[in-house]
Backbone as JSON, one array per atom type, in Angstrom:
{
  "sequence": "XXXXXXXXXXXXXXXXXXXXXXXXXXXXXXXXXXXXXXXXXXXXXXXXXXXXXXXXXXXXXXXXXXXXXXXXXXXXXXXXXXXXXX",
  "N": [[-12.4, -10.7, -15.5], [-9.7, -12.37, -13.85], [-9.96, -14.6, -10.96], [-9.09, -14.9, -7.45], [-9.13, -17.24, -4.6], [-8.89, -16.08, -1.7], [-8.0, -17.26, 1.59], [-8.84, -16.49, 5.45], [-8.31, -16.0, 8.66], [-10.35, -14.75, 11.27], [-11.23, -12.78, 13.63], [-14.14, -13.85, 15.5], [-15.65, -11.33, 15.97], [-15.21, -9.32, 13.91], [-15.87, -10.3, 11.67], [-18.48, -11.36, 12.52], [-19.36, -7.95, 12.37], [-18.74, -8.04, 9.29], [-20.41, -9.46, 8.55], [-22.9, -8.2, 9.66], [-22.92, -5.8, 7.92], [-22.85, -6.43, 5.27], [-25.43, -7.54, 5.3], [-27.13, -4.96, 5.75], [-26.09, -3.55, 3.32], [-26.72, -5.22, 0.98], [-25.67, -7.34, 0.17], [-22.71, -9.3, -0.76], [-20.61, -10.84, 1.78], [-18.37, -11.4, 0.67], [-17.85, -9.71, -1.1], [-17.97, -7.45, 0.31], [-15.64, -7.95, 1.76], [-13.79, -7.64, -0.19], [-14.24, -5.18, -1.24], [-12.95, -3.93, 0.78], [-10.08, -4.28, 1.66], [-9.54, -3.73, -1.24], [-9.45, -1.0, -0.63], [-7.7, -0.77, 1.82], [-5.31, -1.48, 0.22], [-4.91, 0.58, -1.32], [-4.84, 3.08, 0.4], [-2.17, 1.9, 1.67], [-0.51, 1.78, -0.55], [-0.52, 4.35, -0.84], [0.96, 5.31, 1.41], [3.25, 4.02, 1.31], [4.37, 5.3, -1.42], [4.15, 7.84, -0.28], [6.58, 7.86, 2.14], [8.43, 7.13, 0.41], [8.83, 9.13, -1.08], [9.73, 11.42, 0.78], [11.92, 10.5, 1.98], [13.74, 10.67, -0.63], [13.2, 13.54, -0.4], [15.28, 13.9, 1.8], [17.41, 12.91, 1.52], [18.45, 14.43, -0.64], [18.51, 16.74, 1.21], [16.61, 18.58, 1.99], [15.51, 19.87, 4.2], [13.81, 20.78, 7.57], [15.8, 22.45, 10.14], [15.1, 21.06, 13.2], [14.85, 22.12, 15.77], [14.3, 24.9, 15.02], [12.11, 24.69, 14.02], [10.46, 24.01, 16.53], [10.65, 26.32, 17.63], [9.22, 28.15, 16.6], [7.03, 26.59, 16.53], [6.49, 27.18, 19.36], [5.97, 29.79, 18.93], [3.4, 30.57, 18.26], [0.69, 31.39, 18.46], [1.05, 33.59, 20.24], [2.19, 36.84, 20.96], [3.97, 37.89, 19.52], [4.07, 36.35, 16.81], [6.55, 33.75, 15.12], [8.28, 34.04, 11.88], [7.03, 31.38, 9.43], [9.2, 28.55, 9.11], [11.85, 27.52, 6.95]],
  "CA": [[-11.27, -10.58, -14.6], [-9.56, -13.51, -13.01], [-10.23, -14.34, -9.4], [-8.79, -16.2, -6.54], [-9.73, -17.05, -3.11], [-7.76, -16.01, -0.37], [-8.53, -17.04, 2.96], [-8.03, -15.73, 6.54], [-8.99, -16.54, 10.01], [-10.27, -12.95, 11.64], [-11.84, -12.38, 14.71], [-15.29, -13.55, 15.57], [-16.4, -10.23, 16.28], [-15.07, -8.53, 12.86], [-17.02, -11.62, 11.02], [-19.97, -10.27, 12.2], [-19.63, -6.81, 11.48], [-18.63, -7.81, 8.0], [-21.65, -9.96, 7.87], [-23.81, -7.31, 9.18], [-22.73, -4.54, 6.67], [-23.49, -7.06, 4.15], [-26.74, -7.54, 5.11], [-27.07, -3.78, 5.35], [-26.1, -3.43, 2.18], [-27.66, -6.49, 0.24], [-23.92, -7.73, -1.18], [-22.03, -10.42, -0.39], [-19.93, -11.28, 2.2], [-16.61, -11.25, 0.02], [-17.83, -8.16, -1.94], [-17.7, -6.23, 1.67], [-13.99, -8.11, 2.23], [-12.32, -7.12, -1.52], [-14.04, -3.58, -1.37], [-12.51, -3.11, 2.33], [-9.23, -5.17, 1.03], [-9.16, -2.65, -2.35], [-9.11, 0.38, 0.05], [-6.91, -0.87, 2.19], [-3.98, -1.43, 0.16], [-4.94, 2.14, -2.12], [-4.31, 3.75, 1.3], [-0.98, 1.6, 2.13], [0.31, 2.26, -0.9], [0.27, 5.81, -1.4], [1.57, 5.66, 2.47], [4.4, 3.85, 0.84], [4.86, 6.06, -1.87], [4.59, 8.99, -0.04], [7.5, 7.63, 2.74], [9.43, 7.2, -0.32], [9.16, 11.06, -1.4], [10.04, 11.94, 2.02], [12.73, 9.93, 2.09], [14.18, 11.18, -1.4], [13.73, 14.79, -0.07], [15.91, 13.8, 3.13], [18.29, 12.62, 0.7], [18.14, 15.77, -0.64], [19.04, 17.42, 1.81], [15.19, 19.64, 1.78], [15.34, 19.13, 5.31], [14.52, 22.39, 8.33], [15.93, 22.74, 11.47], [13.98, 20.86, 14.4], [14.8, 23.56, 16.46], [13.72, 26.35, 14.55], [10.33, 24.25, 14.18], [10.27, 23.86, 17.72], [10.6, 27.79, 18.54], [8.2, 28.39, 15.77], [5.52, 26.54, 17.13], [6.43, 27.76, 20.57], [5.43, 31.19, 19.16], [2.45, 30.66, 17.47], [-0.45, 32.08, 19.57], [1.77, 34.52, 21.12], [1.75, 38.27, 20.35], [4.71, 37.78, 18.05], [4.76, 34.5, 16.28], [7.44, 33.86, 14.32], [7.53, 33.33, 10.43], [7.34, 29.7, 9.28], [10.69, 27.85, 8.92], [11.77, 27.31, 5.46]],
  "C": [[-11.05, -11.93, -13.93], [-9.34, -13.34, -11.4], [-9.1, -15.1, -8.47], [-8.78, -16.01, -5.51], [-8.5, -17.54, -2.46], [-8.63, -16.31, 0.89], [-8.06, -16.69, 3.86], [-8.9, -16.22, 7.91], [-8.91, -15.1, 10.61], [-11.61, -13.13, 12.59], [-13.64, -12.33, 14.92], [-16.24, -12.1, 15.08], [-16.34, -9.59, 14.97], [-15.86, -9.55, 11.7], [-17.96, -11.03, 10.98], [-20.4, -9.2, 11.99], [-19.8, -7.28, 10.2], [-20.14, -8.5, 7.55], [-22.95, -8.93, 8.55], [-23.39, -6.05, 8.02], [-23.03, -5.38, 5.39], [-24.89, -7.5, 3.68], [-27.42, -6.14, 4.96], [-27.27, -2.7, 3.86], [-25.96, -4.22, 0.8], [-26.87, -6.57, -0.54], [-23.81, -8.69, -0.11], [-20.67, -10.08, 0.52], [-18.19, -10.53, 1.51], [-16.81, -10.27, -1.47], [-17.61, -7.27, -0.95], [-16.13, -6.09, 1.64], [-13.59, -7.61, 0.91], [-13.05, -5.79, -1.64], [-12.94, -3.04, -0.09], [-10.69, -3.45, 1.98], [-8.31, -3.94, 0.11], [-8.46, -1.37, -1.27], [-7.9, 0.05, 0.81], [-5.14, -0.84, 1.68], [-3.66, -0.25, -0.63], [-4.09, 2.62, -1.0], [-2.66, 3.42, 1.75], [-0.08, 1.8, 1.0], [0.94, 3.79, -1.65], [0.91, 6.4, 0.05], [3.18, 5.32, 1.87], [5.13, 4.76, -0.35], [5.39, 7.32, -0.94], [6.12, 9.36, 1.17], [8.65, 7.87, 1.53], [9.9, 8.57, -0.75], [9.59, 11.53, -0.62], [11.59, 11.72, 2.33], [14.29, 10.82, 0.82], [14.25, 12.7, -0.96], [14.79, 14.89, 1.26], [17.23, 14.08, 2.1], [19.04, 13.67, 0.12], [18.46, 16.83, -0.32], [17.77, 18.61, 2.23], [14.7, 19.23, 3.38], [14.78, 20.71, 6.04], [14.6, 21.69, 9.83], [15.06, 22.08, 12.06], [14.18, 21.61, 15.33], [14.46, 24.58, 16.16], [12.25, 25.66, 14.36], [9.95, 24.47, 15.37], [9.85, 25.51, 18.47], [9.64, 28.15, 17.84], [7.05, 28.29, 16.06], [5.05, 26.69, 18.74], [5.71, 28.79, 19.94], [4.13, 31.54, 18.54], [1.22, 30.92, 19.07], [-0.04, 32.9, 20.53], [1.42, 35.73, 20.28], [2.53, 38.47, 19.22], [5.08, 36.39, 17.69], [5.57, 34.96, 15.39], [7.22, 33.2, 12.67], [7.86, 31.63, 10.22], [8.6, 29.21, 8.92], [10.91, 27.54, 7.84], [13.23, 26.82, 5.51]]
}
């Protein structure tokens, strides 16, 4: 696999976490940063996908009521809740 070094200027304090978790777990430095790196952008981009699906169902029109949500979850823990909003 081809590599290339990125650098970054990051907060004393998060330095030394990263360099204790590396001593922790007897890796390197910039094996801690591109596993933490990897995850990071997994997570940002299925945030971005999933905005996009959200978006397309707006579109859509697959929308409910914020008022009928609103009374809905008014009635939830009451004696008669109401059915879920659809």
């Amino acid at each position: 696999m081809e590599t290339r070094v990125l650098t970054a200027h990051v907060p004393v304090s998060l330095a030394e976490k990263v360099d204790e978790l590396a001593s922790r777990l007897e890796r390197s430095r910039g094996w801690i940063v591109k596993e933490a790196l990897a995850e990071w952008i997994e997570l940002e981009e299925e945030r971005h996908r999933l905005t996009l699906e959200a978006m397309a169902d707006i579109d859509a029109g697959n929308t409910i009521d914020h008022d009928a949500v609103e009374k809905w979850a008014s009635s939830l823990g009451t004696d008669k809740p109401l059915s879920r909003p659809l």
